[in-house]
Coordinates of C-alpha atoms and ligand atoms in Angstrom, one line a residue:
M21 CA 11.0 1.0 42.9
K22 CA 9.9 1.4 39.3
N23 CA 6.2 1.7 38.6
Y24 CA 5.1 -0.9 36.0
T25 CA 2.1 -0.5 33.8
C26 CA 0.6 -3.4 32.0
E27 CA 0.0 -3.4 28.2
C28 CA -3.7 -3.3 29.0
G29 CA -3.2 0.0 30.9
G30 CA -3.7 -1.6 34.3
K31 CA -1.4 -1.0 37.2
M32 CA 1.1 -3.8 38.1
N33 CA 1.6 -4.5 41.8
I34 CA 4.2 -6.7 43.4
E35 CA 2.5 -9.8 44.7
E36 CA 3.2 -13.4 45.6
V37 CA 2.2 -15.2 42.5
E38 CA 2.0 -19.0 42.1
I39 CA 4.9 -20.1 39.8
A40 CA 4.2 -23.8 40.1
E41 CA 1.9 -26.0 42.2
G42 CA 2.2 -24.8 45.8
I43 CA 5.2 -22.5 45.1
K44 CA 4.9 -18.8 45.3
S45 CA 7.3 -16.1 44.4
K46 CA 7.2 -12.3 44.0
G47 CA 6.3 -10.9 40.7
Y48 CA 4.3 -8.0 39.1
K49 CA 0.7 -8.8 38.7
C50 CA -1.7 -6.6 36.7
E51 CA -4.7 -5.6 38.8
K52 CA -6.9 -5.3 35.7
C53 CA -6.1 -8.4 33.5
G54 CA -4.1 -10.5 35.9
D55 CA -1.0 -10.8 33.6
V56 CA 2.1 -11.5 35.5
E57 CA 5.6 -10.3 34.7
F58 CA 8.9 -10.8 36.4
T59 CA 12.0 -8.6 36.6
E60 CA 15.2 -10.5 36.0
E61 CA 15.9 -10.6 39.7
Q62 CA 12.4 -11.9 40.5
M63 CA 12.8 -14.5 37.8
R64 CA 16.1 -15.7 39.3
E65 CA 14.4 -15.9 42.7
A66 CA 11.4 -17.8 41.3
L67 CA 13.7 -20.3 39.6
R68 CA 15.6 -20.8 42.8
K69 CA 12.4 -21.6 44.7
K70 CA 11.3 -24.0 42.0
E71 CA 14.6 -25.9 42.1
K72 CA 14.4 -26.2 45.8
S73 CA 11.0 -27.7 45.6
I74 CA 12.4 -30.8 43.9
K75 CA 11.8 -33.6 46.5
T76 CA 13.1 -36.7 44.9
V77 CA 15.8 -37.6 42.5
V78 CA 16.1 -41.3 41.4
T79 CA 18.8 -42.6 39.1
R80 CA 17.7 -45.2 36.6
K81 CA 19.4 -47.0 33.7
L82 CA 17.7 -46.7 30.3
G83 CA 16.5 -50.0 29.0
E84 CA 15.4 -51.0 25.5
I85 CA 12.3 -52.7 24.2
G86 CA 11.7 -53.1 20.5
G87 CA 14.3 -50.6 19.6
S88 CA 12.8 -47.9 21.9
L89 CA 14.4 -46.6 25.0
I90 CA 12.4 -47.2 28.2
I91 CA 12.7 -46.0 31.8
R92 CA 11.4 -48.0 34.7
I93 CA 9.5 -46.1 37.4
P94 CA 10.3 -47.2 40.9
K95 CA 7.4 -48.4 43.1
S96 CA 7.9 -45.5 45.6
V97 CA 7.5 -42.9 42.8
E98 CA 4.6 -44.9 41.3
N99 CA 2.8 -44.8 44.7
Q100 CA 3.7 -41.2 45.5
M101 CA 2.5 -39.9 42.2
K102 CA -0.5 -42.4 41.9
L103 CA 0.7 -43.7 38.6
K104 CA -0.5 -46.8 36.8
S105 CA 0.0 -48.5 33.5
G106 CA -1.9 -46.8 30.8
K107 CA -1.9 -43.4 32.4
E108 CA -0.8 -40.6 30.1
V109 CA 2.2 -38.5 30.9
N110 CA 3.7 -35.5 29.2
L111 CA 7.4 -35.5 28.5
I112 CA 8.7 -32.0 28.9
V113 CA 12.0 -31.7 27.1
E114 CA 14.3 -28.9 28.4
K115 CA 17.8 -28.2 27.4
N116 CA 19.5 -30.7 29.8
R117 CA 16.6 -32.7 31.1
I118 CA 13.3 -34.4 30.5
I119 CA 10.5 -34.0 33.0
V120 CA 7.8 -36.6 33.2
E121 CA 4.5 -35.0 34.2
P122 CA 1.3 -37.0 34.8
V123 CA -1.5 -35.5 32.7
Ligands
ZN10 ZN1 -3.2 -5.9 32.3

């Protein structure tokens, strides 16, 4: 196992680090500044764990109001995520998908 040293000079140890809410995966964490780095393999494992954490997929048709596209949120998701009209959400645009994240 290669020994990693952080840019700050601190030693990097393998630890379970939180990659998303409630999801932990192995990565190198600096014991001095807390920076986290992943090897390629650790990154793949982290992404796998993140994908697995997806609990619900709902299919919706896009609608249109005033020339803008809209998506209706099902009641079940509204309740689960404690959403309500007027609440702010972030649209996170990735290569092939859009994630809606309550702020
Ligand atoms: Zn460091």
